Amino acid sequence: MNNSDQLTRRALFAQVAIGLSLMSLAVRKASSAQTVAMPLLSEKDPAAQAVHYVEDASRAKDVQPGANCSNCSIYGALGDTQGSCTLFKGKLVKAAGWCSSWSGL
């Protein structure tokens, strides 16, 4: 193996590493943009009222201790304070929220 082969191989590995890093940043930025674009679910929304959604689980009746959106099986975290829920397409819910469809499975 000569010197030019090593330089070419090193350059290739460097480019791959840079490409993977940039791709990771692009995915993270796209996920942040999606979070911003989706509105927060209102407790007054008919779909929210149908399942007794509240933004703060401590205000919910009949809630199990420690149960909230952040530990529900149908919740998808999109940050520390909010995320998506399969019940409310296109809207975010508070991580500290709760509804009667909460599932800890």
PDB file of N, CA and C in Angstrom:
ATOM      1  N   MET A   1       0.850  -1.163   0.000  1.00  0.00           N
ATOM      2  CA  MET A   1       0.000   0.000   0.000  1.00  0.00           C
ATOM      3  C   MET A   1       0.899   1.229   0.000  1.00  0.00           C
ATOM      4  N   ASN A   2       0.672   2.140  -0.931  1.00  0.00           N
ATOM      5  CA  ASN A   2       1.528   3.319  -0.999  1.00  0.00           C
ATOM      6  C   ASN A   2       0.877   4.502  -0.285  1.00  0.00           C
ATOM      7  N   ASN A   3       1.610   5.602  -0.235  1.00  0.00           N
ATOM      8  CA  ASN A   3       1.186   6.798   0.499  1.00  0.00           C
ATOM      9  C   ASN A   3      -0.091   7.409  -0.060  1.00  0.00           C
ATOM     10  N   SER A   4      -0.259   7.411  -1.376  1.00  0.00           N
ATOM     11  CA  SER A   4      -1.451   8.022  -1.969  1.00  0.00           C
ATOM     12  C   SER A   4      -2.713   7.230  -1.627  1.00  0.00           C
ATOM     13  N   ASP A   5      -2.608   5.900  -1.492  1.00  0.00           N
ATOM     14  CA  ASP A   5      -3.746   5.086  -1.090  1.00  0.00           C
ATOM     15  C   ASP A   5      -4.187   5.433   0.335  1.00  0.00           C
ATOM     16  N   GLN A   6      -3.216   5.636   1.244  1.00  0.00           N
ATOM     17  CA  GLN A   6      -3.543   5.975   2.625  1.00  0.00           C
ATOM     18  C   GLN A   6      -4.222   7.344   2.698  1.00  0.00           C
ATOM     19  N   LEU A   7      -3.748   8.311   1.937  1.00  0.00           N
ATOM     20  CA  LEU A   7      -4.349   9.631   1.954  1.00  0.00           C
ATOM     21  C   LEU A   7      -5.782   9.579   1.420  1.00  0.00           C
ATOM     22  N   THR A   8      -6.003   8.826   0.396  1.00  0.00           N
ATOM     23  CA  THR A   8      -7.342   8.692  -0.172  1.00  0.00           C
ATOM     24  C   THR A   8      -8.286   8.025   0.825  1.00  0.00           C
ATOM     25  N   ARG A   9      -7.813   6.986   1.468  1.00  0.00           N
ATOM     26  CA  ARG A   9      -8.627   6.272   2.456  1.00  0.00           C
ATOM     27  C   ARG A   9      -8.932   7.190   3.646  1.00  0.00           C
ATOM     28  N   ARG A  10      -7.932   7.931   4.111  1.00  0.00           N
ATOM     29  CA  ARG A  10      -8.141   8.856   5.228  1.00  0.00           C
ATOM     30  C   ARG A  10      -9.153   9.936   4.849  1.00  0.00           C
ATOM     31  N   ALA A  11      -9.028  10.444   3.653  1.00  0.00           N
ATOM     32  CA  ALA A  11      -9.947  11.487   3.192  1.00  0.00           C
ATOM     33  C   ALA A  11     -11.380  10.940   3.132  1.00  0.00           C
ATOM     34  N   LEU A  12     -11.516   9.714   2.666  1.00  0.00           N
ATOM     35  CA  LEU A  12     -12.838   9.095   2.598  1.00  0.00           C
ATOM     36  C   LEU A  12     -13.446   8.946   3.985  1.00  0.00           C
ATOM     37  N   PHE A  13     -12.680   8.433   4.937  1.00  0.00           N
ATOM     38  CA  PHE A  13     -13.180   8.268   6.295  1.00  0.00           C
ATOM     39  C   PHE A  13     -13.539   9.612   6.928  1.00  0.00           C
ATOM     40  N   ALA A  14     -12.747  10.629   6.667  1.00  0.00           N
ATOM     41  CA  ALA A  14     -13.027  11.963   7.198  1.00  0.00           C
ATOM     42  C   ALA A  14     -14.330  12.495   6.611  1.00  0.00           C
ATOM     43  N   GLN A  15     -14.532  12.310   5.329  1.00  0.00           N
ATOM     44  CA  GLN A  15     -15.752  12.786   4.687  1.00  0.00           C
ATOM     45  C   GLN A  15     -16.978  12.039   5.198  1.00  0.00           C
ATOM     46  N   VAL A  16     -16.846  10.751   5.421  1.00  0.00           N
ATOM     47  CA  VAL A  16     -17.956   9.962   5.958  1.00  0.00           C
ATOM     48  C   VAL A  16     -18.304  10.444   7.363  1.00  0.00           C
ATOM     49  N   ALA A  17     -17.299  10.683   8.196  1.00  0.00           N
ATOM     50  CA  ALA A  17     -17.537  11.154   9.559  1.00  0.00           C
ATOM     51  C   ALA A  17     -18.225  12.515   9.555  1.00  0.00           C
ATOM     52  N   ILE A  18     -17.784  13.403   8.703  1.00  0.00           N
ATOM     53  CA  ILE A  18     -18.394  14.730   8.606  1.00  0.00           C
ATOM     54  C   ILE A  18     -19.828  14.602   8.099  1.00  0.00           C
ATOM     55  N   GLY A  19     -20.056  13.774   7.119  1.00  0.00           N
ATOM     56  CA  GLY A  19     -21.398  13.573   6.575  1.00  0.00           C
ATOM     57  C   GLY A  19     -22.366  13.029   7.610  1.00  0.00           C
ATOM     58  N   LEU A  20     -21.928  12.060   8.397  1.00  0.00           N
ATOM     59  CA  LEU A  20     -22.791  11.500   9.440  1.00  0.00           C
ATOM     60  C   LEU A  20     -23.117  12.534  10.497  1.00  0.00           C
ATOM     61  N   SER A  21     -22.146  13.356  10.860  1.00  0.00           N
ATOM     62  CA  SER A  21     -22.380  14.407  11.850  1.00  0.00           C
ATOM     63  C   SER A  21     -23.394  15.417  11.336  1.00  0.00           C
ATOM     64  N   LEU A  22     -23.248  15.834  10.096  1.00  0.00           N
ATOM     65  CA  LEU A  22     -24.172  16.802   9.514  1.00  0.00           C
ATOM     66  C   LEU A  22     -25.579  16.224   9.377  1.00  0.00           C
ATOM     67  N   MET A  23     -25.661  14.944   9.031  1.00  0.00           N
ATOM     68  CA  MET A  23     -26.954  14.302   8.899  1.00  0.00           C
ATOM     69  C   MET A  23     -27.663  14.258  10.261  1.00  0.00           C
ATOM     70  N   SER A  24     -26.924  13.960  11.308  1.00  0.00           N
ATOM     71  CA  SER A  24     -27.488  13.928  12.647  1.00  0.00           C
ATOM     72  C   SER A  24     -28.031  15.299  13.041  1.00  0.00           C
ATOM     73  N   LEU A  25     -27.293  16.354  12.741  1.00  0.00           N
ATOM     74  CA  LEU A  25     -27.754  17.710  13.039  1.00  0.00           C
ATOM     75  C   LEU A  25     -29.003  18.061  12.237  1.00  0.00           C
ATOM     76  N   ALA A  26     -29.056  17.650  10.985  1.00  0.00           N
ATOM     77  CA  ALA A  26     -30.208  17.945  10.133  1.00  0.00           C
ATOM     78  C   ALA A  26     -31.467  17.254  10.659  1.00  0.00           C
ATOM     79  N   VAL A  27     -31.340  16.010  11.100  1.00  0.00           N
ATOM     80  CA  VAL A  27     -32.477  15.275  11.640  1.00  0.00           C
ATOM     81  C   VAL A  27     -32.961  15.942  12.922  1.00  0.00           C
ATOM     82  N   ARG A  28     -32.049  16.347  13.783  1.00  0.00           N
ATOM     83  CA  ARG A  28     -32.412  16.999  15.032  1.00  0.00           C
ATOM     84  C   ARG A  28     -33.125  18.322  14.759  1.00  0.00           C
ATOM     85  N   LYS A  29     -32.630  19.090  13.787  1.00  0.00           N
ATOM     86  CA  LYS A  29     -33.238  20.375  13.447  1.00  0.00           C
ATOM     87  C   LYS A  29     -34.635  20.172  12.865  1.00  0.00           C
ATOM     88  N   ALA A  30     -34.809  19.155  12.022  1.00  0.00           N
ATOM     89  CA  ALA A  30     -36.116  18.872  11.430  1.00  0.00           C
ATOM     90  C   ALA A  30     -37.115  18.485  12.512  1.00  0.00           C
ATOM     91  N   SER A  31     -36.689  17.716  13.500  1.00  0.00           N
ATOM     92  CA  SER A  31     -37.566  17.311  14.582  1.00  0.00           C
ATOM     93  C   SER A  31     -37.970  18.510  15.427  1.00  0.00           C
ATOM     94  N   SER A  32     -37.061  19.458  15.646  1.00  0.00           N
ATOM     95  CA  SER A  32     -37.379  20.676  16.387  1.00  0.00           C
ATOM     96  C   SER A  32     -38.368  21.526  15.608  1.00  0.00           C
ATOM     97  N   ALA A  33     -38.205  21.621  14.309  1.00  0.00           N
ATOM     98  CA  ALA A  33     -39.104  22.407  13.477  1.00  0.00           C
ATOM     99  C   ALA A  33     -40.507  21.818  13.495  1.00  0.00           C
ATOM    100  N   GLN A  34     -40.604  20.505  13.512  1.00  0.00           N
ATOM    101  CA  GLN A  34     -41.903  19.848  13.553  1.00  0.00           C
ATOM    102  C   GLN A  34     -42.602  20.163  14.871  1.00  0.00           C
ATOM    103  N   THR A  35     -41.862  20.184  15.971  1.00  0.00           N
ATOM    104  CA  THR A  35     -42.432  20.492  17.271  1.00  0.00           C
ATOM    105  C   THR A  35     -43.013  21.897  17.286  1.00  0.00           C
ATOM    106  N   VAL A  36     -42.301  22.844  16.716  1.00  0.00           N
ATOM    107  CA  VAL A  36     -42.749  24.227  16.689  1.00  0.00           C
ATOM    108  C   VAL A  36     -43.998  24.370  15.826  1.00  0.00           C
ATOM    109  N   ALA A  37     -44.091  23.641  14.746  1.00  0.00           N
ATOM    110  CA  ALA A  37     -45.191  23.778  13.804  1.00  0.00           C
ATOM    111  C   ALA A  37     -46.518  23.245  14.350  1.00  0.00           C
ATOM    112  N   MET A  38     -46.477  22.299  15.263  1.00  0.00           N
ATOM    113  CA  MET A  38     -47.704  21.711  15.786  1.00  0.00           C
ATOM    114  C   MET A  38     -48.239  22.539  16.952  1.00  0.00           C
ATOM    115  N   PRO A  39     -49.555  22.827  16.961  1.00  0.00           N
ATOM    116  CA  PRO A  39     -50.129  23.601  18.069  1.00  0.00           C
ATOM    117  C   PRO A  39     -50.305  22.736  19.320  1.00  0.00           C
ATOM    118  N   LEU A  40     -50.361  23.388  20.458  1.00  0.00           N
ATOM    119  CA  LEU A  40     -50.595  22.716  21.728  1.00  0.00           C
ATOM    120  C   LEU A  40     -52.090  22.454  21.888  1.00  0.00           C
ATOM    121  N   LEU A  41     -52.448  21.267  22.313  1.00  0.00           N
ATOM    122  CA  LEU A  41     -53.850  20.896  22.523  1.00  0.00           C
ATOM    123  C   LEU A  41     -54.448  21.724  23.651  1.00  0.00           C
ATOM    124  N   SER A  42     -55.626  22.243  23.423  1.00  0.00           N
ATOM    125  CA  SER A  42     -56.353  23.008  24.437  1.00  0.00           C
ATOM    126  C   SER A  42     -57.288  22.076  25.195  1.00  0.00           C
ATOM    127  N   GLU A  43     -57.454  22.339  26.468  1.00  0.00           N
ATOM    128  CA  GLU A  43     -58.403  21.553  27.264  1.00  0.00           C
ATOM    129  C   GLU A  43     -59.835  21.758  26.772  1.00  0.00           C
ATOM    130  N   LYS A  44     -60.070  22.829  26.025  1.00  0.00           N
ATOM    131  CA  LYS A  44     -61.406  23.129  25.509  1.00  0.00           C
ATOM    132  C   LYS A  44     -61.688  22.446  24.177  1.00  0.00           C
ATOM    133  N   ASP A  45     -60.674  21.830  23.590  1.00  0.00           N
ATOM    134  CA  ASP A  45     -60.835  21.113  22.324  1.00  0.00           C
ATOM    135  C   ASP A  45     -61.820  19.963  22.552  1.00  0.00           C
ATOM    136  N   PRO A  46     -62.806  19.770  21.665  1.00  0.00           N
ATOM    137  CA  PRO A  46     -63.789  18.688  21.842  1.00  0.00           C
ATOM    138  C   PRO A  46     -63.148  17.299  22.008  1.00  0.00           C
ATOM    139  N   ALA A  47     -62.070  17.042  21.272  1.00  0.00           N
ATOM    140  CA  ALA A  47     -61.400  15.736  21.406  1.00  0.00           C
ATOM    141  C   ALA A  47     -60.762  15.601  22.789  1.00  0.00           C
ATOM    142  N   ALA A  48     -60.228  16.688  23.318  1.00  0.00           N
ATOM    143  CA  ALA A  48     -59.629  16.678  24.655  1.00  0.00           C
ATOM    144  C   ALA A  48     -60.704  16.481  25.723  1.00  0.00           C
ATOM    145  N   GLN A  49     -61.821  17.165  25.555  1.00  0.00           N
ATOM    146  CA  GLN A  49     -62.911  17.041  26.521  1.00  0.00           C
ATOM    147  C   GLN A  49     -63.509  15.639  26.524  1.00  0.00           C
ATOM    148  N   ALA A  50     -63.501  14.987  25.368  1.00  0.00           N
ATOM    149  CA  ALA A  50     -64.068  13.634  25.270  1.00  0.00           C
ATOM    150  C   ALA A  50     -63.315  12.637  26.145  1.00  0.00           C
ATOM    151  N   VAL A  51     -62.014  12.882  26.368  1.00  0.00           N
ATOM    152  CA  VAL A  51     -61.217  11.960  27.189  1.00  0.00           C
ATOM    153  C   VAL A  51     -60.755  12.625  28.491  1.00  0.00           C
ATOM    154  N   HIS A  52     -61.391  13.750  28.838  1.00  0.00           N
ATOM    155  CA  HIS A  52     -61.119  14.464  30.090  1.00  0.00           C
ATOM    156  C   HIS A  52     -59.652  14.882  30.224  1.00  0.00           C
ATOM    157  N   TYR A  53     -59.061  15.362  29.111  1.00  0.00           N
ATOM    158  CA  TYR A  53     -57.666  15.797  29.121  1.00  0.00           C
ATOM    159  C   TYR A  53     -57.487  17.050  29.967  1.00  0.00           C
ATOM    160  N   VAL A  54     -56.459  17.052  30.802  1.00  0.00           N
ATOM    161  CA  VAL A  54     -56.044  18.231  31.560  1.00  0.00           C
ATOM    162  C   VAL A  54     -54.541  18.406  31.357  1.00  0.00           C
ATOM    163  N   GLU A  55     -54.089  19.660  31.366  1.00  0.00           N
ATOM    164  CA  GLU A  55     -52.672  19.948  31.150  1.00  0.00           C
ATOM    165  C   GLU A  55     -51.817  19.630  32.365  1.00  0.00           C
ATOM    166  N   ASP A  56     -52.454  19.466  33.524  1.00  0.00           N
ATOM    167  CA  ASP A  56     -51.744  19.156  34.764  1.00  0.00           C
ATOM    168  C   ASP A  56     -52.443  17.987  35.444  1.00  0.00           C
ATOM    169  N   ALA A  57     -51.777  16.843  35.504  1.00  0.00           N
ATOM    170  CA  ALA A  57     -52.382  15.622  36.041  1.00  0.00           C
ATOM    171  C   ALA A  57     -52.854  15.777  37.480  1.00  0.00           C
ATOM    172  N   SER A  58     -52.268  16.682  38.219  1.00  0.00           N
ATOM    173  CA  SER A  58     -52.685  16.859  39.614  1.00  0.00           C
ATOM    174  C   SER A  58     -54.111  17.410  39.721  1.00  0.00           C
ATOM    175  N   ARG A  59     -54.637  17.962  38.634  1.00  0.00           N
ATOM    176  CA  ARG A  59     -56.017  18.476  38.626  1.00  0.00           C
ATOM    177  C   ARG A  59     -57.028  17.430  38.161  1.00  0.00           C
ATOM    178  N   ALA A  60     -56.564  16.274  37.739  1.00  0.00           N
ATOM    179  CA  ALA A  60     -57.466  15.249  37.206  1.00  0.00           C
ATOM    180  C   ALA A  60     -58.102  14.436  38.327  1.00  0.00           C
ATOM    181  N   LYS A  61     -59.346  14.045  38.080  1.00  0.00           N
ATOM    182  CA  LYS A  61     -60.038  13.168  39.026  1.00  0.00           C
ATOM    183  C   LYS A  61     -59.700  11.726  38.673  1.00  0.00           C
ATOM    184  N   ASP A  62     -59.631  10.886  39.655  1.00  0.00           N
ATOM    185  CA  ASP A  62     -59.422   9.442  39.465  1.00  0.00           C
ATOM    186  C   ASP A  62     -58.091   9.091  38.800  1.00  0.00           C
ATOM    187  N   VAL A  63     -57.083   9.944  38.899  1.00  0.00           N
ATOM    188  CA  VAL A  63     -55.778   9.650  38.306  1.00  0.00           C
ATOM    189  C   VAL A  63     -54.954   8.808  39.284  1.00  0.00           C
ATOM    190  N   GLN A  64     -54.250   7.819  38.753  1.00  0.00           N
ATOM    191  CA  GLN A  64     -53.362   7.011  39.580  1.00  0.00           C
ATOM    192  C   GLN A  64     -52.149   7.853  39.962  1.00  0.00           C
ATOM    193  N   PRO A  65     -51.633   7.705  41.151  1.00  0.00           N
ATOM    194  CA  PRO A  65     -50.452   8.476  41.548  1.00  0.00           C
ATOM    195  C   PRO A  65     -49.291   8.257  40.559  1.00  0.00           C
ATOM    196  N   GLY A  66     -48.708   9.348  40.106  1.00  0.00           N
ATOM    197  CA  GLY A  66     -47.573   9.271  39.185  1.00  0.00           C
ATOM    198  C   GLY A  66     -47.945   9.149  37.719  1.00  0.00           C
ATOM    199  N   ALA A  67     -49.216   8.977  37.410  1.00  0.00           N
ATOM    200  CA  ALA A  67     -49.643   8.823  36.016  1.00  0.00           C
ATOM    201  C   ALA A  67     -49.737  10.194  35.356  1.00  0.00           C
ATOM    202  N   ASN A  68     -49.104  10.330  34.202  1.00  0.00           N
ATOM    203  CA  ASN A  68     -49.222  11.545  33.396  1.00  0.00           C
ATOM    204  C   ASN A  68     -48.856  11.207  31.957  1.00  0.00           C
ATOM    205  N   CYS A  69     -48.999  12.169  31.074  1.00  0.00           N
ATOM    206  CA  CYS A  69     -48.750  11.903  29.651  1.00  0.00           C
ATOM    207  C   CYS A  69     -47.337  11.388  29.392  1.00  0.00           C
ATOM    208  N   SER A  70     -46.363  11.914  30.126  1.00  0.00           N
ATOM    209  CA  SER A  70     -44.969  11.543  29.847  1.00  0.00           C
ATOM    210  C   SER A  70     -44.682  10.056  30.072  1.00  0.00           C
ATOM    211  N   ASN A  71     -45.480   9.374  30.892  1.00  0.00           N
ATOM    212  CA  ASN A  71     -45.247   7.938  31.093  1.00  0.00           C
ATOM    213  C   ASN A  71     -46.395   7.083  30.556  1.00  0.00           C
ATOM    214  N   CYS A  72     -47.139   7.644  29.621  1.00  0.00           N
ATOM    215  CA  CYS A  72     -48.224   6.917  28.954  1.00  0.00           C
ATOM    216  C   CYS A  72     -47.654   6.176  27.745  1.00  0.00           C
ATOM    217  N   SER A  73     -48.197   5.029  27.448  1.00  0.00           N
ATOM    218  CA  SER A  73     -47.672   4.214  26.344  1.00  0.00           C
ATOM    219  C   SER A  73     -47.983   4.790  24.961  1.00  0.00           C
ATOM    220  N   ILE A  74     -48.906   5.735  24.855  1.00  0.00           N
ATOM    221  CA  ILE A  74     -49.228   6.304  23.544  1.00  0.00           C
ATOM    222  C   ILE A  74     -48.671   7.714  23.362  1.00  0.00           C
ATOM    223  N   TYR A  75     -47.773   8.110  24.259  1.00  0.00           N
ATOM    224  CA  TYR A  75     -47.146   9.437  24.221  1.00  0.00           C
ATOM    225  C   TYR A  75     -45.771   9.333  23.587  1.00  0.00           C
ATOM    226  N   GLY A  76     -45.417  10.326  22.789  1.00  0.00           N
ATOM    227  CA  GLY A  76     -44.090  10.394  22.175  1.00  0.00           C
ATOM    228  C   GLY A  76     -43.431  11.717  22.529  1.00  0.00           C
ATOM    229  N   ALA A  77     -42.400  11.683  23.354  1.00  0.00           N
ATOM    230  CA  ALA A  77     -41.730  12.908  23.801  1.00  0.00           C
ATOM    231  C   ALA A  77     -41.088  13.637  22.628  1.00  0.00           C
ATOM    232  N   LEU A  78     -41.312  14.934  22.562  1.00  0.00           N
ATOM    233  CA  LEU A  78     -40.679  15.791  21.566  1.00  0.00           C
ATOM    234  C   LEU A  78     -39.981  16.937  22.275  1.00  0.00           C
ATOM    235  N   GLY A  79     -39.562  16.691  23.475  1.00  0.00           N
ATOM    236  CA  GLY A  79     -38.913  17.691  24.312  1.00  0.00           C
ATOM    237  C   GLY A  79     -39.174  17.336  25.761  1.00  0.00           C
ATOM    238  N   ASP A  80     -38.745  18.206  26.668  1.00  0.00           N
ATOM    239  CA  ASP A  80     -38.919  17.934  28.091  1.00  0.00           C
ATOM    240  C   ASP A  80     -40.332  18.202  28.597  1.00  0.00           C
ATOM    241  N   THR A  81     -41.034  19.137  27.965  1.00  0.00           N
ATOM    242  CA  THR A  81     -42.325  19.562  28.510  1.00  0.00           C
ATOM    243  C   THR A  81     -43.532  19.203  27.665  1.00  0.00           C
ATOM    244  N   GLN A  82     -43.315  18.708  26.448  1.00  0.00           N
ATOM    245  CA  GLN A  82     -44.454  18.369  25.592  1.00  0.00           C
ATOM    246  C   GLN A  82     -44.086  17.285  24.594  1.00  0.00           C
ATOM    247  N   GLY A  83     -45.119  16.732  23.986  1.00  0.00           N
ATOM    248  CA  GLY A  83     -44.894  15.673  23.009  1.00  0.00           C
ATOM    249  C   GLY A  83     -46.161  15.374  22.238  1.00  0.00           C
ATOM    250  N   SER A  84     -46.106  14.310  21.459  1.00  0.00           N
ATOM    251  CA  SER A  84     -47.252  13.921  20.639  1.00  0.00           C
ATOM    252  C   SER A  84     -48.029  12.813  21.330  1.00  0.00           C
ATOM    253  N   CYS A  85     -49.270  12.684  20.935  1.00  0.00           N
ATOM    254  CA  CYS A  85     -50.127  11.624  21.449  1.00  0.00           C
ATOM    255  C   CYS A  85     -50.895  11.058  20.268  1.00  0.00           C
ATOM    256  N   THR A  86     -51.016   9.747  20.204  1.00  0.00           N
ATOM    257  CA  THR A  86     -51.709   9.138  19.067  1.00  0.00           C
ATOM    258  C   THR A  86     -53.198   9.497  19.044  1.00  0.00           C
ATOM    259  N   LEU A  87     -53.746   9.955  20.149  1.00  0.00           N
ATOM    260  CA  LEU A  87     -55.153  10.357  20.176  1.00  0.00           C
ATOM    261  C   LEU A  87     -55.397  11.703  19.511  1.00  0.00           C
ATOM    262  N   PHE A  88     -54.384  12.561  19.520  1.00  0.00           N
ATOM    263  CA  PHE A  88     -54.550  13.933  19.047  1.00  0.00           C
ATOM    264  C   PHE A  88     -53.570  14.227  17.916  1.00  0.00           C
ATOM    265  N   LYS A  89     -53.874  13.752  16.740  1.00  0.00           N
ATOM    266  CA  LYS A  89     -53.007  13.930  15.569  1.00  0.00           C
ATOM    267  C   LYS A  89     -52.797  15.413  15.261  1.00  0.00           C
ATOM    268  N   GLY A  90     -51.542  15.787  15.037  1.00  0.00           N
ATOM    269  CA  GLY A  90     -51.224  17.148  14.654  1.00  0.00           C
ATOM    270  C   GLY A  90     -51.209  18.149  15.794  1.00  0.00           C
ATOM    271  N   LYS A  91     -51.334  17.668  17.019  1.00  0.00           N
ATOM    272  CA  LYS A  91     -51.313  18.561  18.176  1.00  0.00           C
ATOM    273  C   LYS A  91     -50.385  17.991  19.242  1.00  0.00           C
ATOM    274  N   LEU A  92     -49.803  18.882  20.012  1.00  0.00           N
ATOM    275  CA  LEU A  92     -48.935  18.489  21.111  1.00  0.00           C
ATOM    276  C   LEU A  92     -49.716  18.474  22.417  1.00  0.00           C
ATOM    277  N   VAL A  93     -49.281  17.638  23.335  1.00  0.00           N
ATOM    278  CA  VAL A  93     -49.857  17.606  24.678  1.00  0.00           C
ATOM    279  C   VAL A  93     -48.749  17.876  25.683  1.00  0.00           C
ATOM    280  N   LYS A  94     -49.127  18.358  26.837  1.00  0.00           N
ATOM    281  CA  LYS A  94     -48.164  18.622  27.900  1.00  0.00           C
ATOM    282  C   LYS A  94     -47.709  17.291  28.506  1.00  0.00           C
ATOM    283  N   ALA A  95     -46.426  17.174  28.787  1.00  0.00           N
ATOM    284  CA  ALA A  95     -45.894  15.968  29.414  1.00  0.00           C
ATOM    285  C   ALA A  95     -46.516  15.750  30.791  1.00  0.00           C
ATOM    286  N   ALA A  96     -46.854  16.836  31.472  1.00  0.00           N
ATOM    287  CA  ALA A  96     -47.449  16.762  32.807  1.00  0.00           C
ATOM    288  C   ALA A  96     -48.954  16.544  32.752  1.00  0.00           C
ATOM    289  N   GLY A  97     -49.529  16.461  31.550  1.00  0.00           N
ATOM    290  CA  GLY A  97     -50.964  16.293  31.389  1.00  0.00           C
ATOM    291  C   GLY A  97     -51.445  14.882  31.689  1.00  0.00           C
ATOM    292  N   TRP A  98     -52.746  14.679  31.519  1.00  0.00           N
ATOM    293  CA  TRP A  98     -53.352  13.362  31.744  1.00  0.00           C
ATOM    294  C   TRP A  98     -54.710  13.320  31.058  1.00  0.00           C
ATOM    295  N   CYS A  99     -55.120  12.127  30.639  1.00  0.00           N
ATOM    296  CA  CYS A  99     -56.490  11.936  30.136  1.00  0.00           C
ATOM    297  C   CYS A  99     -56.954  10.537  30.535  1.00  0.00           C
ATOM    298  N   SER A 100     -58.230  10.292  30.337  1.00  0.00           N
ATOM    299  CA  SER A 100     -58.809   9.004  30.760  1.00  0.00           C
ATOM    300  C   SER A 100     -58.330   7.834  29.907  1.00  0.00           C
ATOM    301  N   SER A 101     -57.635   8.101  28.806  1.00  0.00           N
ATOM    302  CA  SER A 101     -57.082   7.027  27.980  1.00  0.00           C
ATOM    303  C   SER A 101     -55.651   6.678  28.369  1.00  0.00           C
ATOM    304  N   TRP A 102     -55.179   7.214  29.491  1.00  0.00           N
ATOM    305  CA  TRP A 102     -53.811   6.942  29.940  1.00  0.00           C
ATOM    306  C   TRP A 102     -53.588   5.443  30.055  1.00  0.00           C
ATOM    307  N   SER A 103     -52.455   4.983  29.574  1.00  0.00           N
ATOM    308  CA  SER A 103     -52.116   3.562  29.629  1.00  0.00           C
ATOM    309  C   SER A 103     -50.644   3.408  29.990  1.00  0.00           C
ATOM    310  N   GLY A 104     -50.394   2.667  31.011  1.00  0.00           N
ATOM    311  CA  GLY A 104     -49.018   2.433  31.441  1.00  0.00           C
ATOM    312  C   GLY A 104     -48.400   1.176  30.898  1.00  0.00           C
ATOM    313  N   LEU A 105     -49.011   0.581  29.886  1.00  0.00           N
ATOM    314  CA  LEU A 105     -48.485  -0.672  29.318  1.00  0.00           C
ATOM    315  C   LEU A 105     -47.127  -0.517  28.749  1.00  0.00           C
TER     316      LEU A 105
END
